[in-house]
mmCIF file of N, CA and C in Angstrom:
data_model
loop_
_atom_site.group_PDB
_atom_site.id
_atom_site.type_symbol
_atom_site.label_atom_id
_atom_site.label_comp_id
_atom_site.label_asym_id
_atom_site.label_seq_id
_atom_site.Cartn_x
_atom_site.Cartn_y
_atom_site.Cartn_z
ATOM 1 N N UNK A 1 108.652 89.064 112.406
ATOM 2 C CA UNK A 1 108.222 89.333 111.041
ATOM 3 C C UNK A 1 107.571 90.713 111.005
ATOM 4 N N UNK A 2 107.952 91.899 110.126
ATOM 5 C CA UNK A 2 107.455 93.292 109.733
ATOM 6 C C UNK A 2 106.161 92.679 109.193
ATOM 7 N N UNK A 3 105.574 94.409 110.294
ATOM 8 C CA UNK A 3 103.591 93.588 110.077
ATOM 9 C C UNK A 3 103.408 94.006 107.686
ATOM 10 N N UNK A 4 102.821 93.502 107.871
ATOM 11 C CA UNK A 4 102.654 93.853 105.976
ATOM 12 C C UNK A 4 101.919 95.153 105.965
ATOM 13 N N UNK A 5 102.562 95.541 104.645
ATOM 14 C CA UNK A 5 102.078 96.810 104.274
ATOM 15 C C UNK A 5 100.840 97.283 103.236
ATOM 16 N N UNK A 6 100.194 97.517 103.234
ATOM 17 C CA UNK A 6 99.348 97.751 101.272
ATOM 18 C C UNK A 6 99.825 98.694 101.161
ATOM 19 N N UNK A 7 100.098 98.792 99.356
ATOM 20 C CA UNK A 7 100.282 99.939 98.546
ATOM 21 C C UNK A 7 98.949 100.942 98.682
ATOM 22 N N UNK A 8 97.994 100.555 99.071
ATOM 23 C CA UNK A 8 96.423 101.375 98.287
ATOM 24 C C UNK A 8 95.982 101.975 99.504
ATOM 25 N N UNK A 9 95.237 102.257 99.542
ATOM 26 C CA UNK A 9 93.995 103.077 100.837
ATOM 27 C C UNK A 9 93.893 101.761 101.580
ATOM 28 N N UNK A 10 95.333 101.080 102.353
ATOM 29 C CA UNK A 10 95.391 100.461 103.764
ATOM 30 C C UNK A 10 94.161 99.080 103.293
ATOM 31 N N UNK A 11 93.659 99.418 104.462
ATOM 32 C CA UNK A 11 92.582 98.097 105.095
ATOM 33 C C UNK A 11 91.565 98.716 104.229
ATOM 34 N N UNK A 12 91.184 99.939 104.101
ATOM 35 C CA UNK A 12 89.625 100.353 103.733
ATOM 36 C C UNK A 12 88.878 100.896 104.844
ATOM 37 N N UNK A 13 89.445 100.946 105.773
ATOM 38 C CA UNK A 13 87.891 101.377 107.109
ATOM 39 C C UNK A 13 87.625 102.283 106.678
ATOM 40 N N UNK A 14 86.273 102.410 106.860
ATOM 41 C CA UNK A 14 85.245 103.444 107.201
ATOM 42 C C UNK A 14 85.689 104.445 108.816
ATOM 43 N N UNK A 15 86.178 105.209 108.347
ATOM 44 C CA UNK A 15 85.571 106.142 110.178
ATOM 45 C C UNK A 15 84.461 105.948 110.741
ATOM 46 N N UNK A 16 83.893 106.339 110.081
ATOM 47 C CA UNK A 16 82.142 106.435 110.454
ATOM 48 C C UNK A 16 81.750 104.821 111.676
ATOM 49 N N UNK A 17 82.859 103.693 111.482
ATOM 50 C CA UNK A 17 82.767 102.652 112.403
ATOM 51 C C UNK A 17 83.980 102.769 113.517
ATOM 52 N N UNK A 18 84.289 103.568 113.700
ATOM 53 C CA UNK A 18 85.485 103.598 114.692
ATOM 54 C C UNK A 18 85.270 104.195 116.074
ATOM 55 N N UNK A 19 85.789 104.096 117.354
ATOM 56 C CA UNK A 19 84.917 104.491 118.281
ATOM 57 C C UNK A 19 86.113 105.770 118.679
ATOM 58 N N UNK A 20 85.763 106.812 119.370
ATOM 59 C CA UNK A 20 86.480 107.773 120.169
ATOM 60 C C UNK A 20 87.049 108.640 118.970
ATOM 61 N N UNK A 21 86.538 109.009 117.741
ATOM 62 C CA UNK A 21 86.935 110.033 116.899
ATOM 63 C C UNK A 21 87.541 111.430 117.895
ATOM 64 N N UNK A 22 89.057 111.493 117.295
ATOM 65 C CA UNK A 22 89.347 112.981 117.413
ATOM 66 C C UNK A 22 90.603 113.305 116.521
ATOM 67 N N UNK A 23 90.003 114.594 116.438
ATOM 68 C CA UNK A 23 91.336 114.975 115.664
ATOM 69 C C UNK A 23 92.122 115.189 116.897
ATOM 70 N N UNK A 24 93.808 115.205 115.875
ATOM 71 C CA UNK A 24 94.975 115.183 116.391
ATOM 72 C C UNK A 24 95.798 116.364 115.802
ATOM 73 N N UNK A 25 95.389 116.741 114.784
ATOM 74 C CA UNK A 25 96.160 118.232 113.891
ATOM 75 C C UNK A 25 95.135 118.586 113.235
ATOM 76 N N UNK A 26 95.545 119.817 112.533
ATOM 77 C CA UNK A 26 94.997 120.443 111.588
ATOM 78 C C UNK A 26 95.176 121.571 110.999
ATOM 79 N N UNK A 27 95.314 122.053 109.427
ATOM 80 C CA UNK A 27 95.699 123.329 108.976
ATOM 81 C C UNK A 27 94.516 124.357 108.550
ATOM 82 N N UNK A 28 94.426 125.141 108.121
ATOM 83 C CA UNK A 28 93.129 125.899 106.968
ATOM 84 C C UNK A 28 93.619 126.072 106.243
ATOM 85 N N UNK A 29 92.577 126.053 104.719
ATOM 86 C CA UNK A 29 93.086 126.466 103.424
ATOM 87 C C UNK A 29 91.961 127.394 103.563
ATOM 88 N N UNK A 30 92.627 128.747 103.710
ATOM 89 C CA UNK A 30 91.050 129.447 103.359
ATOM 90 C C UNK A 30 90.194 129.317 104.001
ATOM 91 N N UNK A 31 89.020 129.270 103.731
ATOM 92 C CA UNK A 31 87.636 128.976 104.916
ATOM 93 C C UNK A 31 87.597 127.035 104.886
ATOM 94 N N UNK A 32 88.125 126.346 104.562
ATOM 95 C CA UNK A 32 88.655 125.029 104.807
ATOM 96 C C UNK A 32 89.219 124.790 105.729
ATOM 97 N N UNK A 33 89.244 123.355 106.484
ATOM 98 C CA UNK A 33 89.978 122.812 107.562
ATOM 99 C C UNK A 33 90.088 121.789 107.135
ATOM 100 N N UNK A 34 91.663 121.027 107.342
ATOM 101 C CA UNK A 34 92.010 119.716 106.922
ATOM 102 C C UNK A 34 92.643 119.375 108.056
ATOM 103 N N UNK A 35 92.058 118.044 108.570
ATOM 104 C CA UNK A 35 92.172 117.764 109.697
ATOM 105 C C UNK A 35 93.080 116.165 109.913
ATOM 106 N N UNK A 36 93.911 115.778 110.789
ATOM 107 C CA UNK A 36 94.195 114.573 110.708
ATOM 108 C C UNK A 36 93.633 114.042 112.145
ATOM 109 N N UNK A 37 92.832 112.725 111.771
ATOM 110 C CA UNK A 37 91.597 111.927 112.897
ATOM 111 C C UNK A 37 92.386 110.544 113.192
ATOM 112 N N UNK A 38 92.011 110.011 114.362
ATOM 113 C CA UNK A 38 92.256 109.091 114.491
ATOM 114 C C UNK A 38 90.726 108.354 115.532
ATOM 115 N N UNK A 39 91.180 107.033 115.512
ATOM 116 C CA UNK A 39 89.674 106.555 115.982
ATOM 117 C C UNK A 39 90.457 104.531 116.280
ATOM 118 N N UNK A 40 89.463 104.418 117.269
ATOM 119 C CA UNK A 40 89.830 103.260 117.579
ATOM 120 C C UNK A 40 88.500 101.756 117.228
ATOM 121 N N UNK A 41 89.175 100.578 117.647
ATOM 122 C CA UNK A 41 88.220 99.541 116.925
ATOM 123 C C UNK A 41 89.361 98.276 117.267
ATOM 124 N N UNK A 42 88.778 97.234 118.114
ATOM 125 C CA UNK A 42 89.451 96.163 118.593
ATOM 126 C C UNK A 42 90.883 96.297 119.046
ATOM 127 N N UNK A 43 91.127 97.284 120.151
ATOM 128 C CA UNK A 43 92.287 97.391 120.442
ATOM 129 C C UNK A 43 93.171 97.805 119.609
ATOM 130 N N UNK A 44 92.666 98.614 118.295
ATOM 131 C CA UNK A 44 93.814 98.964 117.112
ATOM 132 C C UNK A 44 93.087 100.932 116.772
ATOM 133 N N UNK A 45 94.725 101.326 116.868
ATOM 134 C CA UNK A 45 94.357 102.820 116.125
ATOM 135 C C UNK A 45 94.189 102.998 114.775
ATOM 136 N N UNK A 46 93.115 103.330 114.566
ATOM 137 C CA UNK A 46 93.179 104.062 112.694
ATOM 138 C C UNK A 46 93.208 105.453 112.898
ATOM 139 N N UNK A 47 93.713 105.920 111.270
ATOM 140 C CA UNK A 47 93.904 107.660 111.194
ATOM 141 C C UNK A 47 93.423 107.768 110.179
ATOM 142 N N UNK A 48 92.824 109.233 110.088
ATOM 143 C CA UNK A 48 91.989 109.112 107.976
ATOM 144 C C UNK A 48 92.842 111.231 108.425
ATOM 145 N N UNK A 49 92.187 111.581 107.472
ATOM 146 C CA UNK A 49 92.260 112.663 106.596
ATOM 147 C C UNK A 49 90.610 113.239 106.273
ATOM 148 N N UNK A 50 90.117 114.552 106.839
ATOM 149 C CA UNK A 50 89.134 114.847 107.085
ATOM 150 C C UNK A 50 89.079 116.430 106.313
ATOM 151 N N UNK A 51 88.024 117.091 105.357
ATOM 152 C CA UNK A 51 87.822 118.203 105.085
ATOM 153 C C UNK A 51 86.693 118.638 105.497
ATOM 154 N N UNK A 52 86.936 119.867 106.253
ATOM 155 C CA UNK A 52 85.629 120.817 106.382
ATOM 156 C C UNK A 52 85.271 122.011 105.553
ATOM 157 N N UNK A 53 84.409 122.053 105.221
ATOM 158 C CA UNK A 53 84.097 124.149 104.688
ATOM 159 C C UNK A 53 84.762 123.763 103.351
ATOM 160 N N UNK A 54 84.569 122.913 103.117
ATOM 161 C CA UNK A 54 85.420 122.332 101.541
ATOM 162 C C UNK A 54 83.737 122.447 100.560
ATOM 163 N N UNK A 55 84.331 122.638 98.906
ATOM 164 C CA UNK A 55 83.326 122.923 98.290
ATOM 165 C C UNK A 55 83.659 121.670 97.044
ATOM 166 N N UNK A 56 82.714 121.247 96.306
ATOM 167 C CA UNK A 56 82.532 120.678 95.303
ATOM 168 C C UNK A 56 83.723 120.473 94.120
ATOM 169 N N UNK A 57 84.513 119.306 94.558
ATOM 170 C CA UNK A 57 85.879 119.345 93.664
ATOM 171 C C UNK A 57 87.155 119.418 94.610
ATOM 172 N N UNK A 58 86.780 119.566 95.584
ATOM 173 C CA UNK A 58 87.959 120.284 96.580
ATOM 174 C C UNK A 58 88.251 118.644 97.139
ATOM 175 N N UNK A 59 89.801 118.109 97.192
ATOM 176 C CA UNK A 59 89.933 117.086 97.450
ATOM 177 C C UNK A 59 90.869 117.101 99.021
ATOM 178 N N UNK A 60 90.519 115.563 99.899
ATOM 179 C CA UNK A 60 91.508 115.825 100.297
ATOM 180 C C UNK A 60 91.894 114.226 100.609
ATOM 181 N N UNK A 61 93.190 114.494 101.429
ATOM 182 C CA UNK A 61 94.109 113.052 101.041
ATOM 183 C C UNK A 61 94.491 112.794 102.449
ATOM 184 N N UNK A 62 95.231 111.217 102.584
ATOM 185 C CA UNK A 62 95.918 111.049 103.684
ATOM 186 C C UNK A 62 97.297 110.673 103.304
ATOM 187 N N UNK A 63 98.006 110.750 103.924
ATOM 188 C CA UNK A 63 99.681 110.090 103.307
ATOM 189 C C UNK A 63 100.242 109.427 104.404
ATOM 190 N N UNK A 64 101.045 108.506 104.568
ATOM 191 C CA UNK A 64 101.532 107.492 105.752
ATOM 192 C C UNK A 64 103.067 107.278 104.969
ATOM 193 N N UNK A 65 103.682 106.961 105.702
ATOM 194 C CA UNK A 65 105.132 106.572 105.678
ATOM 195 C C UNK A 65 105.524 105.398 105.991
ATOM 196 N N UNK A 66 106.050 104.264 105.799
ATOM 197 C CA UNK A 66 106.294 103.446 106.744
ATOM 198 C C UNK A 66 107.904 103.227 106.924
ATOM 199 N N UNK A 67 108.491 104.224 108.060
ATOM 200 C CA UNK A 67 109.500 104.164 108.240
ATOM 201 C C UNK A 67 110.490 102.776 108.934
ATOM 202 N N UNK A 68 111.037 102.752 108.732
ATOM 203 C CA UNK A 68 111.649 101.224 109.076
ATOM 204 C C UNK A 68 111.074 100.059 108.928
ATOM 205 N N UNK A 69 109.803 100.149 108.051
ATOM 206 C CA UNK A 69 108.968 98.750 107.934
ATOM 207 C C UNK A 69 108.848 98.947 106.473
ATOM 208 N N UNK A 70 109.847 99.181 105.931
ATOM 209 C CA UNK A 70 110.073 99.222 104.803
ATOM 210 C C UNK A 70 110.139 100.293 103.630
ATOM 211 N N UNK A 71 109.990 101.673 104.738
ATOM 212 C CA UNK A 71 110.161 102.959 103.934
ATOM 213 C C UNK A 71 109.179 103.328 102.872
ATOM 214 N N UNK A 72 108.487 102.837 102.521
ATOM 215 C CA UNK A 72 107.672 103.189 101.755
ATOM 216 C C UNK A 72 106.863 104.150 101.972
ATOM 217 N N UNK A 73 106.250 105.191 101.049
ATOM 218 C CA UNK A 73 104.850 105.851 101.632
ATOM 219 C C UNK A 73 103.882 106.063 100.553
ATOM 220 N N UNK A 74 102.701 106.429 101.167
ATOM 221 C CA UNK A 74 101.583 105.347 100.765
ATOM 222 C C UNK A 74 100.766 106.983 100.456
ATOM 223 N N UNK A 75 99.518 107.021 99.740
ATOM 224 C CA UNK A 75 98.628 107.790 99.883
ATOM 225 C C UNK A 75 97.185 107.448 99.389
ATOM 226 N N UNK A 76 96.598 108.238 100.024
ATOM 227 C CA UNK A 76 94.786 107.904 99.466
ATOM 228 C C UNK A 76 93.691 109.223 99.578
ATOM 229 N N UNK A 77 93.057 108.908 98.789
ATOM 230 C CA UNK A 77 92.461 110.796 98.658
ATOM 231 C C UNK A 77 91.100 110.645 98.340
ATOM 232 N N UNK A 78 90.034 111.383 98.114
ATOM 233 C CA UNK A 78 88.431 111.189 97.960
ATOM 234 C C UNK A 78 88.644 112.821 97.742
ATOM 235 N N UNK A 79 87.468 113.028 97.138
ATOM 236 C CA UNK A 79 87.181 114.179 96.436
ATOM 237 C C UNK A 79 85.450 114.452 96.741
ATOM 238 N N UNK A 80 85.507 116.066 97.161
ATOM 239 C CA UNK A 80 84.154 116.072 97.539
ATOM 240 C C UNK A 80 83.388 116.204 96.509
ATOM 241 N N UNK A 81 81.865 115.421 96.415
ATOM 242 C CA UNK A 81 81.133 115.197 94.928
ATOM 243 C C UNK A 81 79.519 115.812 95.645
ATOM 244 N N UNK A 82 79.041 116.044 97.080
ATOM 245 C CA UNK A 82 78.450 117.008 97.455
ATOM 246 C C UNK A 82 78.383 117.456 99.201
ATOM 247 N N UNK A 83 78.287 118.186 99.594
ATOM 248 C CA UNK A 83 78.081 118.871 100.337
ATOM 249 C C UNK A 83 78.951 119.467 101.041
ATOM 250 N N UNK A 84 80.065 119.768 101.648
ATOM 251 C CA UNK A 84 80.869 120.551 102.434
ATOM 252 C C UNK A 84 82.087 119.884 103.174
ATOM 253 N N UNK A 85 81.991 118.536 103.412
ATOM 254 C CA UNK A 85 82.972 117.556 104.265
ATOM 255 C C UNK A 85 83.212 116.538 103.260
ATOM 256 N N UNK A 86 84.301 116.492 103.776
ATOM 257 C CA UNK A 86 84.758 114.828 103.029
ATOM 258 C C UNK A 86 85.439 113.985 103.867
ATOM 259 N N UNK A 87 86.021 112.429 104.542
ATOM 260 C CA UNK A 87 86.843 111.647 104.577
ATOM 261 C C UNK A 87 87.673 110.852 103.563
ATOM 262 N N UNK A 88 88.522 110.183 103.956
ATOM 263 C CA UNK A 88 89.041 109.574 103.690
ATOM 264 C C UNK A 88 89.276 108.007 104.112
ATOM 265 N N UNK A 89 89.479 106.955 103.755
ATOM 266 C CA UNK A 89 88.985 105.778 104.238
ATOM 267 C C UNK A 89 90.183 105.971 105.043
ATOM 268 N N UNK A 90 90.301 105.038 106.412
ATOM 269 C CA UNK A 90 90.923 105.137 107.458
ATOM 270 C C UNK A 90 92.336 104.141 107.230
ATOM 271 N N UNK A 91 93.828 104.270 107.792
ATOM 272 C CA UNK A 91 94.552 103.058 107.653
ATOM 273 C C UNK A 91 95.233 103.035 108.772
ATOM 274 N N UNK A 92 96.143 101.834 109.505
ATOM 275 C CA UNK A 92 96.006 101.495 110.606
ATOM 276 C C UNK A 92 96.905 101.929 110.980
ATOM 277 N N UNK A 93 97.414 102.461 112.313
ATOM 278 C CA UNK A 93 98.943 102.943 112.928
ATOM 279 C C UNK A 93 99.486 101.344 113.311
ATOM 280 N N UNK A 94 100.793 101.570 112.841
ATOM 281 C CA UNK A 94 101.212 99.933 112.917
ATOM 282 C C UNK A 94 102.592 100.897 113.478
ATOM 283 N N UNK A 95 103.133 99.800 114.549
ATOM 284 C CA UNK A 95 104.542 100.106 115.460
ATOM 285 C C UNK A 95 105.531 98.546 115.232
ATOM 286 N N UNK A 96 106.478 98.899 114.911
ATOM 287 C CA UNK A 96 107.429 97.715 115.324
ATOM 288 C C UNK A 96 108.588 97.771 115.924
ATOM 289 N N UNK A 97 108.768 97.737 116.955
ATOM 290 C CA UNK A 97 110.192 97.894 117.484
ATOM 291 C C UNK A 97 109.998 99.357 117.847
ATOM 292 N N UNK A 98 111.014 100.243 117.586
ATOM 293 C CA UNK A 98 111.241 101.396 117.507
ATOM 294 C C UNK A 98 110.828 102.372 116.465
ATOM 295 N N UNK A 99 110.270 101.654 115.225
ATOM 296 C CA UNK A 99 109.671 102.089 114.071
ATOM 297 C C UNK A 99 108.029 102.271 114.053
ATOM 298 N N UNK A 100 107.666 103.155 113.428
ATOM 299 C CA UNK A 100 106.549 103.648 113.448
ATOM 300 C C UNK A 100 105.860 103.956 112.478
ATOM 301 N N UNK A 101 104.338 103.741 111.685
ATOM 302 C CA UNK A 101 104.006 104.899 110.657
ATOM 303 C C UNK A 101 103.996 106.346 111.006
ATOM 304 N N UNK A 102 103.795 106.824 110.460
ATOM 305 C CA UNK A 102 103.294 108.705 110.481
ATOM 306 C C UNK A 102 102.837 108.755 109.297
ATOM 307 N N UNK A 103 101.801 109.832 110.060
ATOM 308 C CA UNK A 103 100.425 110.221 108.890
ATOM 309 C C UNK A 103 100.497 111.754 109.244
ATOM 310 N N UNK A 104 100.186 112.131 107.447
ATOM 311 C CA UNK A 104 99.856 113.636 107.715
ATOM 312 C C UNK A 104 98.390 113.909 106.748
ATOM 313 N N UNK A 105 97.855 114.816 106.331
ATOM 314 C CA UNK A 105 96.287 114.956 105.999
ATOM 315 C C UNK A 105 96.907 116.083 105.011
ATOM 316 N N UNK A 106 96.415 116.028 104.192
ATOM 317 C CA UNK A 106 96.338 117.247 103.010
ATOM 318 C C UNK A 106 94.985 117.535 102.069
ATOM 319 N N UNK A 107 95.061 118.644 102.066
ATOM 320 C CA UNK A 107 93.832 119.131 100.916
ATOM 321 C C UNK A 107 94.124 119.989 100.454
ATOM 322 N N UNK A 108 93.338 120.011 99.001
ATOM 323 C CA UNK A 108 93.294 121.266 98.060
ATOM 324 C C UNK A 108 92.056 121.612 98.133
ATOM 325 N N UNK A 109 91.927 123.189 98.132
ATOM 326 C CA UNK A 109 90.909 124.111 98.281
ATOM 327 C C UNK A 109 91.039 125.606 97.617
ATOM 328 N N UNK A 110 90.478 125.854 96.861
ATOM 329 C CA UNK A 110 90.755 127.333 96.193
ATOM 330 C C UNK A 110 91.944 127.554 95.537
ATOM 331 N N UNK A 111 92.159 126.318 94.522
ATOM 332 C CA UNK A 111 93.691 126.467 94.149
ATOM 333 C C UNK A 111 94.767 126.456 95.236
ATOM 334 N N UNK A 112 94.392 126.080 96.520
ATOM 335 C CA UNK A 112 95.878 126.063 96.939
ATOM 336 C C UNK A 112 95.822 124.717 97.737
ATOM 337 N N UNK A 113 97.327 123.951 97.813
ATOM 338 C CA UNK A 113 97.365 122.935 98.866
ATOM 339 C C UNK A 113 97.997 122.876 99.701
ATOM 340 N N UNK A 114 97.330 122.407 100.891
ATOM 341 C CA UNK A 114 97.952 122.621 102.344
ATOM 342 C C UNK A 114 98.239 121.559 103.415
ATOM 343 N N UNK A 115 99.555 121.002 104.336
ATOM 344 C CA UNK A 115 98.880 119.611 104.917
ATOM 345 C C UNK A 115 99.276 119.566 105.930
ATOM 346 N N UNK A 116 98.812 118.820 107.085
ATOM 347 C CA UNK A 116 99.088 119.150 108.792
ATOM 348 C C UNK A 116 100.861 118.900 108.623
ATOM 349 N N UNK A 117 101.165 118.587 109.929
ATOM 350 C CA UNK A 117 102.643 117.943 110.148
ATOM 351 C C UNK A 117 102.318 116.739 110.438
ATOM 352 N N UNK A 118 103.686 116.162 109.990
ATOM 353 C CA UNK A 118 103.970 114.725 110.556
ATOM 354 C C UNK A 118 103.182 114.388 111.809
ATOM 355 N N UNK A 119 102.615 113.244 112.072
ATOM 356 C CA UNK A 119 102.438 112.746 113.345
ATOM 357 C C UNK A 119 102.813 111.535 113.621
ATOM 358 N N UNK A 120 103.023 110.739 114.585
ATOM 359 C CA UNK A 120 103.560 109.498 114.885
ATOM 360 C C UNK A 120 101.880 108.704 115.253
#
């Protein structure tokens, strides 16, 4: 049975509870960094979408795919409301067979938008 999917921002995790944070990519917009994180928690990987040097309004997002588990792709975004960083709530890397999600991280910053590459 294909593990199930949500349409919305996944499970909901928090990063901030996940153990071994690191990023895995990342682009600049400008004096911005949009980063794609991953982090672990009961034997399971999560990935979020991370902004640095980001200013007030400046959003950023995560996007997932779920290729062969039904093609769909998914996104979720938070918008910074103060100080310089933002996340994104975390959603889970799920594998089946030979099929995989992939996540990439995007943000807008100074009028422009920018987003890592694909990752598995």
């Amino acid at each position: 049975m294909p593990a199930r999917i949500s349409l919305t921002c996944g499970t909901s995790v928090n990063p901030n509870t996940l153990a071994r944070p690191e990023t895995i990519t990342s682009t600049s917009i400008g004096r911005a960094t949009v980063s794609l994180r991953d982090g672990h928690r009961g034997g399971r990987i999560y990935l979020w979408a991370r902004i640095t040097g980001a200013r007030r309004g400046d959003t950023v997002r995560l996007d997932w795919t779920d290729f062969g588990l039904g093609g769909r792709r998914h996104q979720c975004s938070a918008t910074v409301h103060t100080g310089s960083d933002q996340h994104t709530v975390a959603a889970q890397y799920l594998q089946s067979g030979g099929d995989h999600r992939e996540f990439r991280a995007c943000g807008h910053h100074g009028g422009a938008t920018r987003c890592t590459r694909w990752m598995p």
